[in-house]
JSON list of C-alpha atoms in Angstrom, two decimals:
[
{"chain": "A", "resi": 287, "resn": "MET", "atom": "CA", "xyz": [21.41, 9.96, 10.57]},
{"chain": "A", "resi": 288, "resn": "ALA", "atom": "CA", "xyz": [22.78, 9.16, 14.02]},
{"chain": "A", "resi": 289, "resn": "ARG", "atom": "CA", "xyz": [21.43, 6.10, 15.76]},
{"chain": "A", "resi": 290, "resn": "SER", "atom": "CA", "xyz": [19.73, 8.22, 18.43]},
{"chain": "A", "resi": 291, "resn": "SER", "atom": "CA", "xyz": [17.97, 10.18, 15.70]},
{"chain": "A", "resi": 292, "resn": "VAL", "atom": "CA", "xyz": [16.78, 6.94, 14.11]},
{"chain": "A", "resi": 293, "resn": "ASP", "atom": "CA", "xyz": [15.64, 5.73, 17.51]},
{"chain": "A", "resi": 294, "resn": "MET", "atom": "CA", "xyz": [13.71, 8.94, 18.11]},
{"chain": "A", "resi": 295, "resn": "ASN", "atom": "CA", "xyz": [12.21, 9.36, 14.62]},
{"chain": "A", "resi": 296, "resn": "PHE", "atom": "CA", "xyz": [11.86, 5.99, 12.89]},
{"chain": "A", "resi": 297, "resn": "LEU", "atom": "CA", "xyz": [8.49, 4.89, 14.27]},
{"chain": "A", "resi": 298, "resn": "PHE", "atom": "CA", "xyz": [6.94, 8.36, 14.08]},
{"chain": "A", "resi": 299, "resn": "THR", "atom": "CA", "xyz": [8.14, 8.86, 10.50]},
{"chain": "A", "resi": 300, "resn": "LEU", "atom": "CA", "xyz": [6.92, 5.44, 9.43]},
{"chain": "A", "resi": 301, "resn": "GLY", "atom": "CA", "xyz": [3.52, 6.03, 11.04]},
{"chain": "A", "resi": 302, "resn": "GLU", "atom": "CA", "xyz": [3.19, 9.46, 9.47]},
{"chain": "A", "resi": 303, "resn": "LEU", "atom": "CA", "xyz": [4.19, 8.05, 6.09]},
{"chain": "A", "resi": 304, "resn": "ALA", "atom": "CA", "xyz": [1.52, 5.35, 6.31]},
{"chain": "A", "resi": 305, "resn": "ARG", "atom": "CA", "xyz": [-1.08, 7.96, 7.31]},
{"chain": "A", "resi": 306, "resn": "LEU", "atom": "CA", "xyz": [-0.15, 10.23, 4.39]},
{"chain": "A", "resi": 307, "resn": "VAL", "atom": "CA", "xyz": [-0.24, 7.37, 1.88]},
{"chain": "A", "resi": 308, "resn": "ARG", "atom": "CA", "xyz": [-3.71, 6.38, 3.14]},
{"chain": "A", "resi": 309, "resn": "ALA", "atom": "CA", "xyz": [-4.97, 9.97, 2.98]},
{"chain": "A", "resi": 310, "resn": "HIS", "atom": "CA", "xyz": [-3.63, 10.49, -0.54]},
{"chain": "A", "resi": 311, "resn": "ALA", "atom": "CA", "xyz": [-5.00, 7.13, -1.73]},
{"chain": "A", "resi": 312, "resn": "ASP", "atom": "CA", "xyz": [-8.40, 7.97, -0.20]},
{"chain": "A", "resi": 313, "resn": "ARG", "atom": "CA", "xyz": [-8.58, 11.24, -2.13]},
{"chain": "A", "resi": 314, "resn": "GLN", "atom": "CA", "xyz": [-7.34, 9.75, -5.38]},
{"chain": "A", "resi": 315, "resn": "SER", "atom": "CA", "xyz": [-9.55, 6.64, -5.31]},
{"chain": "A", "resi": 316, "resn": "ALA", "atom": "CA", "xyz": [-12.60, 8.87, -4.86]},
{"chain": "A", "resi": 317, "resn": "ARG", "atom": "CA", "xyz": [-12.09, 9.91, -8.52]},
{"chain": "A", "resi": 318, "resn": "TYR", "atom": "CA", "xyz": [-13.32, 6.42, -9.41]},
{"chain": "A", "resi": 319, "resn": "GLY", "atom": "CA", "xyz": [-16.19, 6.36, -6.94]},
{"chain": "A", "resi": 320, "resn": "ILE", "atom": "CA", "xyz": [-14.48, 3.90, -4.64]},
{"chain": "A", "resi": 321, "resn": "THR", "atom": "CA", "xyz": [-12.89, 4.11, -1.21]},
{"chain": "A", "resi": 322, "resn": "ARG", "atom": "CA", "xyz": [-9.35, 2.99, -0.43]},
{"chain": "A", "resi": 323, "resn": "ALA", "atom": "CA", "xyz": [-10.78, 0.21, 1.76]},
{"chain": "A", "resi": 324, "resn": "GLN", "atom": "CA", "xyz": [-12.98, -1.03, -1.09]},
{"chain": "A", "resi": 325, "resn": "TRP", "atom": "CA", "xyz": [-9.99, -0.85, -3.42]},
{"chain": "A", "resi": 326, "resn": "ALA", "atom": "CA", "xyz": [-7.95, -2.94, -0.98]},
{"chain": "A", "resi": 327, "resn": "VAL", "atom": "CA", "xyz": [-10.69, -5.60, -0.86]},
{"chain": "A", "resi": 328, "resn": "LEU", "atom": "CA", "xyz": [-10.96, -5.68, -4.65]},
{"chain": "A", "resi": 329, "resn": "ALA", "atom": "CA", "xyz": [-7.19, -6.02, -4.99]},
{"chain": "A", "resi": 330, "resn": "LYS", "atom": "CA", "xyz": [-7.07, -8.92, -2.50]},
{"chain": "A", "resi": 331, "resn": "VAL", "atom": "CA", "xyz": [-9.95, -10.71, -4.19]},
{"chain": "A", "resi": 332, "resn": "GLU", "atom": "CA", "xyz": [-8.26, -10.23, -7.56]},
{"chain": "A", "resi": 333, "resn": "ARG", "atom": "CA", "xyz": [-5.10, -11.88, -6.22]},
{"chain": "A", "resi": 334, "resn": "PHE", "atom": "CA", "xyz": [-6.87, -14.66, -4.33]},
{"chain": "A", "resi": 335, "resn": "GLU", "atom": "CA", "xyz": [-10.17, -15.31, -6.07]},
{"chain": "A", "resi": 336, "resn": "GLY", "atom": "CA", "xyz": [-12.32, -17.83, -4.28]},
{"chain": "A", "resi": 337, "resn": "MET", "atom": "CA", "xyz": [-10.89, -17.09, -0.84]},
{"chain": "A", "resi": 338, "resn": "LYS", "atom": "CA", "xyz": [-13.18, -17.33, 2.15]},
{"chain": "A", "resi": 339, "resn": "GLN", "atom": "CA", "xyz": [-14.59, -14.06, 3.41]},
{"chain": "A", "resi": 340, "resn": "SER", "atom": "CA", "xyz": [-13.34, -14.95, 6.90]},
{"chain": "A", "resi": 341, "resn": "GLU", "atom": "CA", "xyz": [-9.80, -15.49, 5.56]},
{"chain": "A", "resi": 342, "resn": "LEU", "atom": "CA", "xyz": [-9.92, -12.12, 3.84]},
{"chain": "A", "resi": 343, "resn": "ALA", "atom": "CA", "xyz": [-10.97, -10.41, 7.09]},
{"chain": "A", "resi": 344, "resn": "GLU", "atom": "CA", "xyz": [-8.05, -12.05, 8.87]},
{"chain": "A", "resi": 345, "resn": "GLN", "atom": "CA", "xyz": [-5.54, -11.13, 6.14]},
{"chain": "A", "resi": 346, "resn": "MET", "atom": "CA", "xyz": [-6.73, -7.53, 6.12]},
{"chain": "A", "resi": 347, "resn": "GLU", "atom": "CA", "xyz": [-6.76, -7.41, 9.94]},
{"chain": "A", "resi": 348, "resn": "MET", "atom": "CA", "xyz": [-10.35, -6.27, 9.82]},
{"chain": "A", "resi": 349, "resn": "GLN", "atom": "CA", "xyz": [-13.34, -7.16, 11.95]},
{"chain": "A", "resi": 350, "resn": "PRO", "atom": "CA", "xyz": [-15.61, -9.56, 10.03]},
{"chain": "A", "resi": 351, "resn": "ILE", "atom": "CA", "xyz": [-18.61, -7.20, 10.32]},
{"chain": "A", "resi": 352, "resn": "THR", "atom": "CA", "xyz": [-16.56, -4.33, 8.84]},
{"chain": "A", "resi": 353, "resn": "LEU", "atom": "CA", "xyz": [-15.49, -6.49, 5.92]},
{"chain": "A", "resi": 354, "resn": "THR", "atom": "CA", "xyz": [-19.07, -7.71, 5.44]},
{"chain": "A", "resi": 355, "resn": "ARG", "atom": "CA", "xyz": [-20.23, -4.12, 4.97]},
{"chain": "A", "resi": 356, "resn": "LEU", "atom": "CA", "xyz": [-17.46, -3.44, 2.45]},
{"chain": "A", "resi": 357, "resn": "VAL", "atom": "CA", "xyz": [-18.24, -6.63, 0.54]},
{"chain": "A", "resi": 358, "resn": "ASP", "atom": "CA", "xyz": [-21.96, -5.78, 0.59]},
{"chain": "A", "resi": 359, "resn": "ARG", "atom": "CA", "xyz": [-21.20, -2.47, -1.14]},
{"chain": "A", "resi": 360, "resn": "LEU", "atom": "CA", "xyz": [-18.90, -4.11, -3.65]},
{"chain": "A", "resi": 361, "resn": "CYS", "atom": "CA", "xyz": [-21.60, -6.69, -4.41]},
{"chain": "A", "resi": 362, "resn": "ASP", "atom": "CA", "xyz": [-24.23, -3.95, -4.76]},
{"chain": "A", "resi": 363, "resn": "ASN", "atom": "CA", "xyz": [-21.95, -2.21, -7.29]},
{"chain": "A", "resi": 364, "resn": "GLY", "atom": "CA", "xyz": [-21.60, -5.43, -9.25]},
{"chain": "A", "resi": 365, "resn": "TRP", "atom": "CA", "xyz": [-17.84, -5.78, -8.69]},
{"chain": "A", "resi": 366, "resn": "ILE", "atom": "CA", "xyz": [-17.73, -8.85, -6.44]},
{"chain": "A", "resi": 367, "resn": "GLU", "atom": "CA", "xyz": [-19.95, -11.83, -5.88]},
{"chain": "A", "resi": 368, "resn": "ARG", "atom": "CA", "xyz": [-20.29, -14.21, -2.98]},
{"chain": "A", "resi": 369, "resn": "ARG", "atom": "CA", "xyz": [-20.59, -17.89, -3.71]},
{"chain": "A", "resi": 370, "resn": "GLY", "atom": "CA", "xyz": [-21.31, -20.57, -1.17]},
{"chain": "A", "resi": 371, "resn": "ASP", "atom": "CA", "xyz": [-18.66, -23.13, -0.39]},
{"chain": "A", "resi": 372, "resn": "GLU", "atom": "CA", "xyz": [-19.35, -26.60, -1.77]},
{"chain": "A", "resi": 373, "resn": "THR", "atom": "CA", "xyz": [-18.36, -28.33, 1.47]},
{"chain": "A", "resi": 374, "resn": "ASP", "atom": "CA", "xyz": [-19.50, -25.85, 4.13]},
{"chain": "A", "resi": 375, "resn": "ARG", "atom": "CA", "xyz": [-22.66, -23.85, 3.60]},
{"chain": "A", "resi": 376, "resn": "ARG", "atom": "CA", "xyz": [-21.68, -21.39, 6.35]},
{"chain": "A", "resi": 377, "resn": "VAL", "atom": "CA", "xyz": [-18.75, -20.19, 4.23]},
{"chain": "A", "resi": 378, "resn": "ASN", "atom": "CA", "xyz": [-18.84, -17.49, 1.56]},
{"chain": "A", "resi": 379, "resn": "ARG", "atom": "CA", "xyz": [-16.15, -17.38, -1.09]},
{"chain": "A", "resi": 380, "resn": "LEU", "atom": "CA", "xyz": [-15.44, -14.16, -2.98]},
{"chain": "A", "resi": 381, "resn": "TYR", "atom": "CA", "xyz": [-15.04, -13.75, -6.72]},
{"chain": "A", "resi": 382, "resn": "LEU", "atom": "CA", "xyz": [-14.58, -10.78, -9.02]},
{"chain": "A", "resi": 383, "resn": "ARG", "atom": "CA", "xyz": [-17.33, -10.00, -11.46]},
{"chain": "A", "resi": 384, "resn": "LYS", "atom": "CA", "xyz": [-16.59, -8.99, -15.01]},
{"chain": "A", "resi": 385, "resn": "ALA", "atom": "CA", "xyz": [-17.53, -5.36, -14.26]},
{"chain": "A", "resi": 386, "resn": "ALA", "atom": "CA", "xyz": [-14.63, -5.09, -11.79]},
{"chain": "A", "resi": 387, "resn": "ARG", "atom": "CA", "xyz": [-11.91, -5.70, -14.38]},
{"chain": "A", "resi": 388, "resn": "PRO", "atom": "CA", "xyz": [-12.01, -2.26, -16.08]},
{"chain": "A", "resi": 389, "resn": "LEU", "atom": "CA", "xyz": [-12.09, -0.57, -12.67]},
{"chain": "A", "resi": 390, "resn": "LEU", "atom": "CA", "xyz": [-9.12, -2.61, -11.48]},
{"chain": "A", "resi": 391, "resn": "ALA", "atom": "CA", "xyz": [-7.20, -1.60, -14.62]},
{"chain": "A", "resi": 392, "resn": "LYS", "atom": "CA", "xyz": [-7.85, 2.07, -13.79]},
{"chain": "A", "resi": 393, "resn": "LEU", "atom": "CA", "xyz": [-6.87, 1.49, -10.17]},
{"chain": "A", "resi": 394, "resn": "SER", "atom": "CA", "xyz": [-3.65, -0.17, -11.30]},
{"chain": "A", "resi": 395, "resn": "GLY", "atom": "CA", "xyz": [-2.79, 3.05, -13.13]},
{"chain": "A", "resi": 396, "resn": "LEU", "atom": "CA", "xyz": [-3.73, 5.03, -10.04]},
{"chain": "A", "resi": 397, "resn": "ARG", "atom": "CA", "xyz": [-1.46, 2.84, -7.89]},
{"chain": "A", "resi": 398, "resn": "SER", "atom": "CA", "xyz": [1.39, 3.65, -10.29]},
{"chain": "A", "resi": 399, "resn": "GLU", "atom": "CA", "xyz": [0.60, 7.38, -10.07]},
{"chain": "A", "resi": 400, "resn": "ILE", "atom": "CA", "xyz": [0.60, 7.31, -6.27]},
{"chain": "A", "resi": 401, "resn": "THR", "atom": "CA", "xyz": [3.87, 5.36, -6.22]},
{"chain": "A", "resi": 402, "resn": "GLU", "atom": "CA", "xyz": [5.44, 7.81, -8.67]},
{"chain": "A", "resi": 403, "resn": "THR", "atom": "CA", "xyz": [4.34, 10.75, -6.51]},
{"chain": "A", "resi": 404, "resn": "ALA", "atom": "CA", "xyz": [5.70, 9.15, -3.35]},
{"chain": "A", "resi": 405, "resn": "LEU", "atom": "CA", "xyz": [9.04, 8.24, -4.93]},
{"chain": "A", "resi": 406, "resn": "GLU", "atom": "CA", "xyz": [9.60, 11.52, -6.76]},
{"chain": "A", "resi": 407, "resn": "GLY", "atom": "CA", "xyz": [13.28, 12.47, -6.63]},
{"chain": "A", "resi": 408, "resn": "ILE", "atom": "CA", "xyz": [14.35, 8.98, -5.56]},
{"chain": "A", "resi": 409, "resn": "SER", "atom": "CA", "xyz": [16.37, 6.95, -8.08]},
{"chain": "A", "resi": 410, "resn": "PRO", "atom": "CA", "xyz": [15.04, 3.54, -9.18]},
{"chain": "A", "resi": 411, "resn": "ALA", "atom": "CA", "xyz": [18.06, 1.88, -7.53]},
{"chain": "A", "resi": 412, "resn": "ASP", "atom": "CA", "xyz": [17.39, 3.68, -4.25]},
{"chain": "A", "resi": 413, "resn": "ALA", "atom": "CA", "xyz": [13.67, 2.87, -4.51]},
{"chain": "A", "resi": 414, "resn": "ASN", "atom": "CA", "xyz": [14.49, -0.83, -4.95]},
{"chain": "A", "resi": 415, "resn": "ARG", "atom": "CA", "xyz": [16.91, -0.70, -2.02]},
{"chain": "A", "resi": 416, "resn": "LEU", "atom": "CA", "xyz": [14.25, 1.02, 0.10]},
{"chain": "A", "resi": 417, "resn": "LEU", "atom": "CA", "xyz": [11.69, -1.64, -0.79]},
{"chain": "A", "resi": 418, "resn": "THR", "atom": "CA", "xyz": [14.15, -4.41, 0.10]},
{"chain": "A", "resi": 419, "resn": "GLN", "atom": "CA", "xyz": [14.88, -2.73, 3.44]},
{"chain": "A", "resi": 420, "resn": "LEU", "atom": "CA", "xyz": [11.17, -2.24, 4.20]},
{"chain": "A", "resi": 421, "resn": "GLU", "atom": "CA", "xyz": [10.57, -5.94, 3.46]},
{"chain": "A", "resi": 422, "resn": "ALA", "atom": "CA", "xyz": [13.38, -6.83, 5.88]},
{"chain": "A", "resi": 423, "resn": "ILE", "atom": "CA", "xyz": [11.85, -4.57, 8.56]},
{"chain": "A", "resi": 424, "resn": "LYS", "atom": "CA", "xyz": [8.46, -6.20, 8.00]},
{"chain": "A", "resi": 425, "resn": "GLU", "atom": "CA", "xyz": [10.00, -9.67, 8.34]},
{"chain": "A", "resi": 426, "resn": "ASN", "atom": "CA", "xyz": [11.85, -8.64, 11.53]},
{"chain": "A", "resi": 427, "resn": "LEU", "atom": "CA", "xyz": [8.59, -7.49, 13.08]},
{"chain": "A", "resi": 428, "resn": "ARG", "atom": "CA", "xyz": [6.70, -10.60, 11.94]},
{"chain": "A", "resi": 429, "resn": "ASN", "atom": "CA", "xyz": [9.37, -12.75, 13.54]},
{"chain": "A", "resi": 430, "resn": "ALA", "atom": "CA", "xyz": [9.23, -10.73, 16.78]},
{"chain": "A", "resi": 431, "resn": "ILE", "atom": "CA", "xyz": [5.45, -11.14, 16.93]},
{"chain": "A", "resi": 432, "resn": "GLN", "atom": "CA", "xyz": [5.75, -14.89, 16.26]},
{"chain": "A", "resi": 433, "resn": "ASP", "atom": "CA", "xyz": [8.44, -15.22, 18.94]},
{"chain": "A", "resi": 434, "resn": "GLN", "atom": "CA", "xyz": [6.17, -13.45, 21.45]},
{"chain": "A", "resi": 435, "resn": "GLU", "atom": "CA", "xyz": [3.26, -15.73, 20.56]},
{"chain": "A", "resi": 436, "resn": "ASP", "atom": "CA", "xyz": [5.46, -18.81, 20.87]},
{"chain": "A", "resi": 437, "resn": "ALA", "atom": "CA", "xyz": [6.75, -17.65, 24.27]},
{"chain": "A", "resi": 438, "resn": "ARG", "atom": "CA", "xyz": [3.20, -16.98, 25.47]},
{"chain": "A", "resi": 439, "resn": "LYS", "atom": "CA", "xyz": [2.10, -20.47, 24.38]},
{"chain": "A", "resi": 440, "resn": "GLU", "atom": "CA", "xyz": [5.08, -22.02, 26.09]},
{"chain": "A", "resi": 441, "resn": "GLN", "atom": "CA", "xyz": [4.23, -20.21, 29.36]},
{"chain": "A", "resi": 442, "resn": "ARG", "atom": "CA", "xyz": [0.65, -21.47, 29.19]},
{"chain": "A", "resi": 443, "resn": "TYR", "atom": "CA", "xyz": [1.32, -25.03, 28.13]},
{"chain": "A", "resi": 444, "resn": "GLY", "atom": "CA", "xyz": [5.04, -25.36, 28.95]}
]
Protein backbone atom coordinates (compact mmCIF):
# COMPACT_ATOMS: atom_id res chain seq x y z
CA MET A 1 0.00 0.00 0.00
CA ALA A 2 1.48 3.35 -1.03
CA ARG A 3 2.06 5.90 1.67
CA SER A 4 -0.63 8.20 0.25
CA SER A 5 -3.11 5.32 0.40
CA VAL A 6 -2.19 4.70 4.04
CA ASP A 7 -2.55 8.39 4.74
CA MET A 8 -5.98 8.47 3.12
CA ASN A 9 -7.34 5.19 4.53
CA PHE A 10 -5.66 4.35 7.84
CA LEU A 11 -7.84 6.36 10.22
CA PHE A 12 -11.08 5.55 8.40
CA THR A 13 -10.27 1.84 8.27
CA LEU A 14 -9.30 1.75 11.93
CA GLY A 15 -12.47 3.59 12.93
CA GLU A 16 -14.64 1.32 10.82
CA LEU A 17 -12.92 -1.74 12.26
CA ALA A 18 -13.58 -0.57 15.81
CA ARG A 19 -17.23 0.11 14.95
CA LEU A 20 -17.67 -3.35 13.39
CA VAL A 21 -16.04 -5.09 16.36
CA ARG A 22 -18.36 -3.22 18.74
CA ALA A 23 -21.44 -4.05 16.65
CA HIS A 24 -20.52 -7.73 16.41
CA ALA A 25 -19.70 -7.93 20.14
CA ASP A 26 -23.02 -6.23 20.97
CA ARG A 27 -24.96 -8.83 19.00
CA GLN A 28 -23.00 -11.77 20.33
CA SER A 29 -23.04 -10.70 23.99
CA ALA A 30 -26.84 -10.41 23.82
CA ARG A 31 -26.89 -14.24 23.67
CA TYR A 32 -25.89 -14.15 27.34
CA GLY A 33 -28.29 -11.39 28.34
CA ILE A 34 -25.56 -8.81 28.73
CA THR A 35 -24.48 -5.75 26.78
CA ARG A 36 -20.96 -5.17 25.48
CA ALA A 37 -20.62 -2.24 27.90
CA GLN A 38 -21.63 -4.43 30.85
CA TRP A 39 -19.21 -7.09 29.65
CA ALA A 40 -16.42 -4.50 29.53
CA VAL A 41 -17.16 -3.42 33.12
CA LEU A 42 -17.21 -7.04 34.33
CA ALA A 43 -13.91 -7.75 32.59
CA LYS A 44 -12.24 -4.69 34.16
CA VAL A 45 -13.54 -5.54 37.61
CA GLU A 46 -12.32 -9.12 37.17
CA ARG A 47 -8.82 -7.83 36.37
CA PHE A 48 -8.75 -5.15 39.05
CA GLU A 49 -11.04 -6.27 41.85
CA GLY A 50 -11.42 -3.68 44.57
CA MET A 51 -10.79 -0.72 42.29
CA LYS A 52 -12.62 2.51 42.96
CA GLN A 53 -15.68 3.14 40.84
CA SER A 54 -14.26 6.56 39.94
CA GLU A 55 -11.00 4.95 38.75
CA LEU A 56 -12.96 2.53 36.61
CA ALA A 57 -14.90 5.39 34.99
CA GLU A 58 -11.62 7.13 34.19
CA GLN A 59 -10.00 3.97 32.79
CA MET A 60 -13.02 3.27 30.62
CA GLU A 61 -13.23 6.92 29.54
CA MET A 62 -16.83 6.99 30.67
CA GLN A 63 -18.85 9.62 32.48
CA PRO A 64 -19.29 8.61 36.14
CA ILE A 65 -23.10 8.71 35.87
CA THR A 66 -23.01 6.36 32.85
CA LEU A 67 -20.81 3.92 34.72
CA THR A 68 -23.04 4.18 37.80
CA ARG A 69 -26.02 3.03 35.73
CA LEU A 70 -24.06 0.10 34.32
CA VAL A 71 -22.82 -0.91 37.77
CA ASP A 72 -26.36 -0.59 39.15
CA ARG A 73 -27.57 -3.12 36.57
CA LEU A 74 -24.67 -5.45 37.24
CA CYS A 75 -25.39 -5.24 40.98
CA ASP A 76 -29.11 -5.89 40.37
CA ASN A 77 -28.14 -9.02 38.39
CA GLY A 78 -25.96 -10.21 41.25
CA TRP A 79 -22.69 -10.05 39.29
CA ILE A 80 -20.92 -7.18 41.06
CA GLU A 81 -21.07 -5.67 44.50
CA ARG A 82 -20.08 -2.29 45.81
CA ARG A 83 -18.21 -2.10 49.06
CA GLY A 84 -17.36 1.06 50.92
CA ASP A 85 -13.75 2.09 51.26
CA GLU A 86 -12.29 1.65 54.74
CA THR A 87 -10.60 5.05 54.71
CA ASP A 88 -13.03 7.18 52.69
CA ARG A 89 -16.75 6.60 53.01
CA ARG A 90 -17.43 8.56 49.80
CA VAL A 91 -15.64 5.87 47.78
CA ASN A 92 -17.16 2.68 46.39
CA ARG A 93 -14.94 -0.23 45.51
CA LEU A 94 -16.13 -2.89 43.07
CA TYR A 95 -15.91 -6.65 43.51
CA LEU A 96 -17.15 -9.61 41.51
CA ARG A 97 -19.78 -11.81 43.05
CA LYS A 98 -19.64 -15.56 42.78
CA ALA A 99 -22.49 -15.56 40.24
CA ALA A 100 -20.34 -13.60 37.77
CA ARG A 101 -17.67 -16.29 37.41
CA PRO A 102 -19.66 -18.72 35.20
CA LEU A 103 -20.80 -15.82 33.02
CA LEU A 104 -17.23 -14.56 32.67
CA ALA A 105 -16.13 -18.06 31.62
CA LYS A 106 -18.79 -18.04 28.87
CA LEU A 107 -17.76 -14.53 27.83
CA SER A 108 -14.14 -15.64 27.65
CA GLY A 109 -15.20 -18.25 25.11
CA LEU A 110 -17.20 -15.62 23.26
CA ARG A 111 -14.15 -13.32 23.16
CA SER A 112 -12.20 -16.17 21.57
CA GLU A 113 -14.98 -16.73 19.01
CA ILE A 114 -15.06 -13.05 18.07
CA THR A 115 -11.27 -12.95 17.78
CA GLU A 116 -11.29 -16.07 15.61
CA THR A 117 -13.93 -14.55 13.34
CA ALA A 118 -12.01 -11.29 13.02
CA LEU A 119 -8.69 -13.01 12.29
CA GLU A 120 -10.04 -15.61 9.86
CA GLY A 121 -7.57 -16.16 7.04
CA ILE A 122 -4.73 -14.46 8.92
CA SER A 123 -1.84 -16.66 10.05
CA PRO A 124 -0.96 -16.77 13.77
CA ALA A 125 2.42 -15.17 12.97
CA ASP A 126 0.74 -12.33 11.06
CA ALA A 127 -1.85 -11.93 13.85
CA ASN A 128 0.95 -11.60 16.42
CA ARG A 129 2.77 -9.11 14.21
CA LEU A 130 -0.46 -7.13 13.77
CA LEU A 131 -1.02 -7.05 17.53
CA THR A 132 2.54 -5.85 18.11
CA GLN A 133 2.08 -3.12 15.51
CA LEU A 134 -1.27 -2.04 16.99
CA GLU A 135 0.37 -1.82 20.43
CA ALA A 136 3.11 0.37 18.94
CA ILE A 137 0.48 2.62 17.31
CA LYS A 138 -1.36 2.88 20.62
CA GLU A 139 1.87 3.82 22.41
CA ASN A 140 2.70 6.43 19.74
CA LEU A 141 -0.68 8.07 20.24
CA ARG A 142 -0.43 7.92 24.04
CA ASN A 143 2.94 9.64 23.84
CA ALA A 144 1.57 12.31 21.47
CA ILE A 145 -1.30 13.02 23.86
CA GLN A 146 1.10 13.21 26.82
CA ASP A 147 3.41 15.54 24.89
CA GLN A 148 0.46 17.83 24.10
CA GLU A 149 -0.61 17.86 27.75
CA ASP A 150 2.95 18.60 28.87
CA ALA A 151 3.24 21.45 26.35
CA ARG A 152 -0.10 22.90 27.49
CA LYS A 153 1.02 22.79 31.14
CA GLU A 154 4.30 24.43 30.26
CA GLN A 155 2.47 27.26 28.44
CA ARG A 156 0.25 27.84 31.47
CA TYR A 157 2.85 27.57 34.19
CA GLY A 158 6.08 27.97 32.17
